mmCIF file of C-alpha atoms in Angstrom:
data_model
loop_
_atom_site.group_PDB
_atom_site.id
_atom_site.type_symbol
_atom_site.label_atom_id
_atom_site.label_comp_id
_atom_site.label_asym_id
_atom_site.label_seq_id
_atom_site.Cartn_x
_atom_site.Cartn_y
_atom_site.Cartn_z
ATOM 1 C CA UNK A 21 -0.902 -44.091 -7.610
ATOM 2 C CA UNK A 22 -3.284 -41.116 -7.937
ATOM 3 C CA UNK A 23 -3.475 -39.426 -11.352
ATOM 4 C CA UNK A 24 -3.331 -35.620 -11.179
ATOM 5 C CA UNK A 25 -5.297 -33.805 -13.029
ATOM 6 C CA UNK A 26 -3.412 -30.835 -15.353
ATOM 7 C CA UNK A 27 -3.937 -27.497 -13.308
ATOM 8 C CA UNK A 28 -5.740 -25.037 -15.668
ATOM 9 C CA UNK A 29 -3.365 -22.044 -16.670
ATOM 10 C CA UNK A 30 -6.323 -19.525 -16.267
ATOM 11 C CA UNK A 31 -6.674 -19.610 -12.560
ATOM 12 C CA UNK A 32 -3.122 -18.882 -12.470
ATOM 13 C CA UNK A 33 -3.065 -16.001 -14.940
ATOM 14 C CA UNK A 34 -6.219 -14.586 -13.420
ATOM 15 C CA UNK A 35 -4.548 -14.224 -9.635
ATOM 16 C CA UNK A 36 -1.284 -12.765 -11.240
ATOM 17 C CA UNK A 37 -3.475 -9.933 -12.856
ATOM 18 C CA UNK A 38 -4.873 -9.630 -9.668
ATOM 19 C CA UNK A 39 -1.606 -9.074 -8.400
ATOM 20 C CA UNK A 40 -0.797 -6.554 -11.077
ATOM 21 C CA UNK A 41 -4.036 -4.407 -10.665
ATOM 22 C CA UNK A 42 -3.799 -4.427 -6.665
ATOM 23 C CA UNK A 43 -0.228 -3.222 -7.092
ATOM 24 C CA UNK A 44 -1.202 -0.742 -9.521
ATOM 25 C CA UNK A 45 -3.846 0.411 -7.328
ATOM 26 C CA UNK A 46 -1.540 0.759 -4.141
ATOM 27 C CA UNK A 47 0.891 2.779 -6.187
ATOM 28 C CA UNK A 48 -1.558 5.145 -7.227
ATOM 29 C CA UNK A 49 -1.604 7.023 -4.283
ATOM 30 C CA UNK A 50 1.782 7.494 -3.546
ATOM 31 C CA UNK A 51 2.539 8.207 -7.024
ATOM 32 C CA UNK A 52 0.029 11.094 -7.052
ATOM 33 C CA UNK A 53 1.423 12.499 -3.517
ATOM 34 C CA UNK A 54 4.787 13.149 -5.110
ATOM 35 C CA UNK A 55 3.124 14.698 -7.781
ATOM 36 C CA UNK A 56 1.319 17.073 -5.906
ATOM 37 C CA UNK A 57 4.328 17.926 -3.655
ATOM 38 C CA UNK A 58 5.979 18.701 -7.060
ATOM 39 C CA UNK A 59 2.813 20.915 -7.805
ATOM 40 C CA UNK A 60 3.250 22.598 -4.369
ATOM 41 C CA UNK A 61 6.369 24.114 -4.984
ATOM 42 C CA UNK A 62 6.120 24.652 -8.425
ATOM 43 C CA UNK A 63 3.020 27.192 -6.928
ATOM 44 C CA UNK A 64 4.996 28.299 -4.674
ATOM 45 C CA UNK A 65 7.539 29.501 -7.242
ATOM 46 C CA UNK A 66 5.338 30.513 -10.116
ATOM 47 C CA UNK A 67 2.360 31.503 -8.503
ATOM 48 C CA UNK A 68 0.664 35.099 -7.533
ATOM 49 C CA UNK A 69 1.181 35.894 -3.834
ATOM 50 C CA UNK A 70 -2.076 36.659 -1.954
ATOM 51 C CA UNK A 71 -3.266 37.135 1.854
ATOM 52 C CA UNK A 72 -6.824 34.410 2.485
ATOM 53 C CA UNK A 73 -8.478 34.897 5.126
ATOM 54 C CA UNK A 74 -10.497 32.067 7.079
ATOM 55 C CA UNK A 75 -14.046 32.417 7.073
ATOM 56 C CA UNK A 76 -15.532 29.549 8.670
ATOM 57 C CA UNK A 77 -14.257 26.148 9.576
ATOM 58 C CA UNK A 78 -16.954 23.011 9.676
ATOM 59 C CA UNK A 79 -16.278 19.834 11.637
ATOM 60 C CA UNK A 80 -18.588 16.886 10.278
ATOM 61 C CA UNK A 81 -19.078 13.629 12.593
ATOM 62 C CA UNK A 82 -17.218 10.865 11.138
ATOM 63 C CA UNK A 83 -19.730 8.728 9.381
ATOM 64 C CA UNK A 84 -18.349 5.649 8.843
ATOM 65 C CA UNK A 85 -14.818 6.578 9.461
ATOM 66 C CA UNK A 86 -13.434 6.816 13.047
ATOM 67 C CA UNK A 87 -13.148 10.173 13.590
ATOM 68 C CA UNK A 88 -14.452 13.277 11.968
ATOM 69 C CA UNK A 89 -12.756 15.686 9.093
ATOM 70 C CA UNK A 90 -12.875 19.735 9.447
ATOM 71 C CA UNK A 91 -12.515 21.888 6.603
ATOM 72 C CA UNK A 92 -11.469 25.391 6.858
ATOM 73 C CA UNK A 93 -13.064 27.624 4.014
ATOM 74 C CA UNK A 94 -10.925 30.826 2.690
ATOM 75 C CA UNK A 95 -12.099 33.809 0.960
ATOM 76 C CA UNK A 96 -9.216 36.158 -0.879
ATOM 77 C CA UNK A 97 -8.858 38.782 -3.611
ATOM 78 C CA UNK A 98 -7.645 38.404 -6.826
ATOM 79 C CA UNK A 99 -7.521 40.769 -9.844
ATOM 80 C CA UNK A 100 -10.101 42.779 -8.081
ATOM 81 C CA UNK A 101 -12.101 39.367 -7.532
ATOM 82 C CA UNK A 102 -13.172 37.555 -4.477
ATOM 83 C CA UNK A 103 -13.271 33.717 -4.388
ATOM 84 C CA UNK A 104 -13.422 31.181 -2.075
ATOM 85 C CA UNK A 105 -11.940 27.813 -1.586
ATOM 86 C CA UNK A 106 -11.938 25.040 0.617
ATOM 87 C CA UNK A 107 -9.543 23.429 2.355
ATOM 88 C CA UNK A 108 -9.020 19.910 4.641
ATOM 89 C CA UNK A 109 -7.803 20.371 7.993
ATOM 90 C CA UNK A 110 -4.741 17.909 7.656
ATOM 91 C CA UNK A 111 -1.682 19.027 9.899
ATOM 92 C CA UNK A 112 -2.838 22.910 10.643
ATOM 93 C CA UNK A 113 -6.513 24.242 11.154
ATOM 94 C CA UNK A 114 -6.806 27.654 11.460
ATOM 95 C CA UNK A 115 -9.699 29.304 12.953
ATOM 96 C CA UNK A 116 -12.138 31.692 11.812
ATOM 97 C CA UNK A 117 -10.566 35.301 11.152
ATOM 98 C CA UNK A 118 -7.106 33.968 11.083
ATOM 99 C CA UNK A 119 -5.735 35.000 7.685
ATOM 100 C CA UNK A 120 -3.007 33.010 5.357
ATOM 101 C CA UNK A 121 -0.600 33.352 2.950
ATOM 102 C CA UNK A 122 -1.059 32.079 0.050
ATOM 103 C CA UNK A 123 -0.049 31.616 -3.605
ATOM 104 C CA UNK A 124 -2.160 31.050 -6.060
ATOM 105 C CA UNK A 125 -2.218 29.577 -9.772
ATOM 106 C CA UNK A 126 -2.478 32.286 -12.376
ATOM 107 C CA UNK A 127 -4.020 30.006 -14.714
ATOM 108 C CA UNK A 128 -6.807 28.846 -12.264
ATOM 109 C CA UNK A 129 -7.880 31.235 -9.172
ATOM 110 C CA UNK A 130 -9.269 28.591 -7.904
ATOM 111 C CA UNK A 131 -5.984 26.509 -7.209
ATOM 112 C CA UNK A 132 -3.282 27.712 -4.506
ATOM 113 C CA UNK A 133 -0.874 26.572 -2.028
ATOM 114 C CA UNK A 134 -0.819 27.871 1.782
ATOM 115 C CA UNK A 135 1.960 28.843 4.015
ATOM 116 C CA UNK A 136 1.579 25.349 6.131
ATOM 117 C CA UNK A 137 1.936 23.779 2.478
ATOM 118 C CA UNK A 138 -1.738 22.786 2.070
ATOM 119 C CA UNK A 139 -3.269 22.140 -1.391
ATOM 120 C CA UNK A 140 -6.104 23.666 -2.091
ATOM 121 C CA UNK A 141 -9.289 21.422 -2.082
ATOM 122 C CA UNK A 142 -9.287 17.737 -0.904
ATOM 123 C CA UNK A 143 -6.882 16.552 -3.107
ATOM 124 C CA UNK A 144 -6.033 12.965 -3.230
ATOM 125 C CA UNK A 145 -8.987 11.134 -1.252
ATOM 126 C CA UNK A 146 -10.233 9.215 -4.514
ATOM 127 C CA UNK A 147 -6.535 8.198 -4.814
ATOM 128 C CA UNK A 148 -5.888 7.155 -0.990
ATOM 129 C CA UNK A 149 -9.369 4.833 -1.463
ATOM 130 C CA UNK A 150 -8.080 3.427 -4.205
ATOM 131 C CA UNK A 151 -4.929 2.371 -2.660
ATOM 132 C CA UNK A 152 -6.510 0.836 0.546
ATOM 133 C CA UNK A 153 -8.620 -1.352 -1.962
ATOM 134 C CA UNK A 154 -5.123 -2.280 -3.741
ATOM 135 C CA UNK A 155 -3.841 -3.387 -0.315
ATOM 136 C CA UNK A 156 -6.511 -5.343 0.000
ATOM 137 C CA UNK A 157 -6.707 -7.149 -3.315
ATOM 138 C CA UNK A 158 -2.871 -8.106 -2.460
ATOM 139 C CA UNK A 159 -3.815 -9.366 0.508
ATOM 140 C CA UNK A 160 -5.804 -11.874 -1.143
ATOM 141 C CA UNK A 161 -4.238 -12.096 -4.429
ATOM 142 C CA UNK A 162 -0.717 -12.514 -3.495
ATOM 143 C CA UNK A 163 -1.034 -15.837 -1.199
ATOM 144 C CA UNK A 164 -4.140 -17.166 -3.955
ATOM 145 C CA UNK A 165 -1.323 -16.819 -6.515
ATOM 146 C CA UNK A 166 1.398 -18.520 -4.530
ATOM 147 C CA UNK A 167 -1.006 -21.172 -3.876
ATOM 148 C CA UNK A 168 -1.146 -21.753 -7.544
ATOM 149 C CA UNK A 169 3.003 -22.175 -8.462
ATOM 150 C CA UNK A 170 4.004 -25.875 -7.880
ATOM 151 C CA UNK A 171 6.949 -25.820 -5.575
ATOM 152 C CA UNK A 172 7.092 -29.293 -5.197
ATOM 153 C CA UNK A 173 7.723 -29.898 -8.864
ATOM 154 C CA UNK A 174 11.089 -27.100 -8.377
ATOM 155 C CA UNK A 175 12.159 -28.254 -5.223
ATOM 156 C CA UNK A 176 10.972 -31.748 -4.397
ATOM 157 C CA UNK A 177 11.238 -32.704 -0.739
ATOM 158 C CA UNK A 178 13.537 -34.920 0.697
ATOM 159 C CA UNK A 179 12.313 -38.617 1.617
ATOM 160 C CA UNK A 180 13.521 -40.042 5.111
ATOM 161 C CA UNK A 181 16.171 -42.545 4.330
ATOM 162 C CA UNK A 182 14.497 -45.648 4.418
ATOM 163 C CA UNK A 183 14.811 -48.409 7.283
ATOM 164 C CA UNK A 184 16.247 -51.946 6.233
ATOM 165 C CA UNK A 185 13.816 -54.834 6.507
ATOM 166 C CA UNK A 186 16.285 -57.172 6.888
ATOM 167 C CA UNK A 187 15.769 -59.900 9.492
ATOM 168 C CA UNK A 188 18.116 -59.701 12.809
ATOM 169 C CA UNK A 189 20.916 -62.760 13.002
ATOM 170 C CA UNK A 190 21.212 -63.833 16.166
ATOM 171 C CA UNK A 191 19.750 -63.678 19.416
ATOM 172 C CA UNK A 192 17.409 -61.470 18.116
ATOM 173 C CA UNK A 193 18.396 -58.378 20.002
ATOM 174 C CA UNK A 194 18.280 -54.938 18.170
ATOM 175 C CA UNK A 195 21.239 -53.762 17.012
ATOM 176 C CA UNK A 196 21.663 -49.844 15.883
ATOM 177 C CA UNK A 197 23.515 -49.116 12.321
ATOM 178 C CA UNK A 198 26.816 -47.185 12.510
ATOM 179 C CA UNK A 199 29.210 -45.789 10.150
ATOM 180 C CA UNK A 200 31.607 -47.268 12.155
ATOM 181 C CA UNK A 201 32.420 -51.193 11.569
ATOM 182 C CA UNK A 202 31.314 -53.884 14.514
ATOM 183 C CA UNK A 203 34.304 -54.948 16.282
ATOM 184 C CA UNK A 204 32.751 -58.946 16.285
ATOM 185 C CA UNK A 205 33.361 -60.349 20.286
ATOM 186 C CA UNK A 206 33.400 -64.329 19.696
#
């Protein structure tokens, strides 16, 4: 019989925190998505209708990604002041000269919503990165953890009923076992 040695509890806690903080992490992003859809029409609702208009649009190569991101920059008035914004091409790109409606936070000029229901800025990148590294500190978490909970102690296996030694009477030919009884032919 081989002795076991008693599994340490901190290899175990340490892959269920891991589990926590990749879960936590893949949340993030979808968490802050419905908050800035709540944002968006809460702009939309309290914010101070203007008319942007598209000023350039720059397409950079992709980097290290697999394809490459455009942003479309808009200039608009305000209060008798002109600012400009950025914005990511995500669904709709507009071109140079094409002008938008937009609304825009009376608290901060710099913040607005367009008519194709784009947030200003690049709004939730940090958050999206975050969650891909949560997905893939589950990946490895998740099956390290299960690895550590003894299912064989919960739910034992079953051991293959075992064969009789018993020696064969007879003439030494094999006979099978049955549940029924041996009708004896003497």
């Amino acid at each position: 019989m081989i002795a076991q040695r008693p599994s340490s509890v901190w290899p175990t806690l340490g892959a269920a925190l891991l589990v926590v903080a990749g879960g936590a992490l893949l949340w993030l992003p979808l968490h802050t998505q419905h908050a800035l859809d709540d944002w968006e029409k809460e702009l939309r609702g309290t914010g101070t209708p203007a008319t942007a208009k598209v000023y350039d649009r720059v397409t950079k190569s992709g980097g290290n990604r697999t394809s490459a991101s455009t942003t479309m920059y808009f200039r608009y008035e305000l209060a008798g002041r002109t600012y400009e914004q950025e914005v990511g091409c995500v669904e709709v790109c507009r071109w140079p000269g094409d002008e938008v409606r937009i609304w825009v936070n009376p608290d901060d000029p710099g913040d607005f919503v367009t008519d194709f229901d784009q947030l200003s800025g690049h709004r939730g990148r940090i958050q999206g990165g975050l969650g891909v590294v949560g997905f893939g500190i589950l990946v490895v978490a998740v099956p390290l953890l299960l690895s550590r909970i003894p299912f064989d102690r919960w739910f034992p296996r079953r051991t293959p009923p075992r064969r009789s030694s018993a020696r064969i009477e007879g003439n030494g030919r094999f006979t099978s076992r049955s549940k029924h009884k041996r009708s004896s032919r003497r």
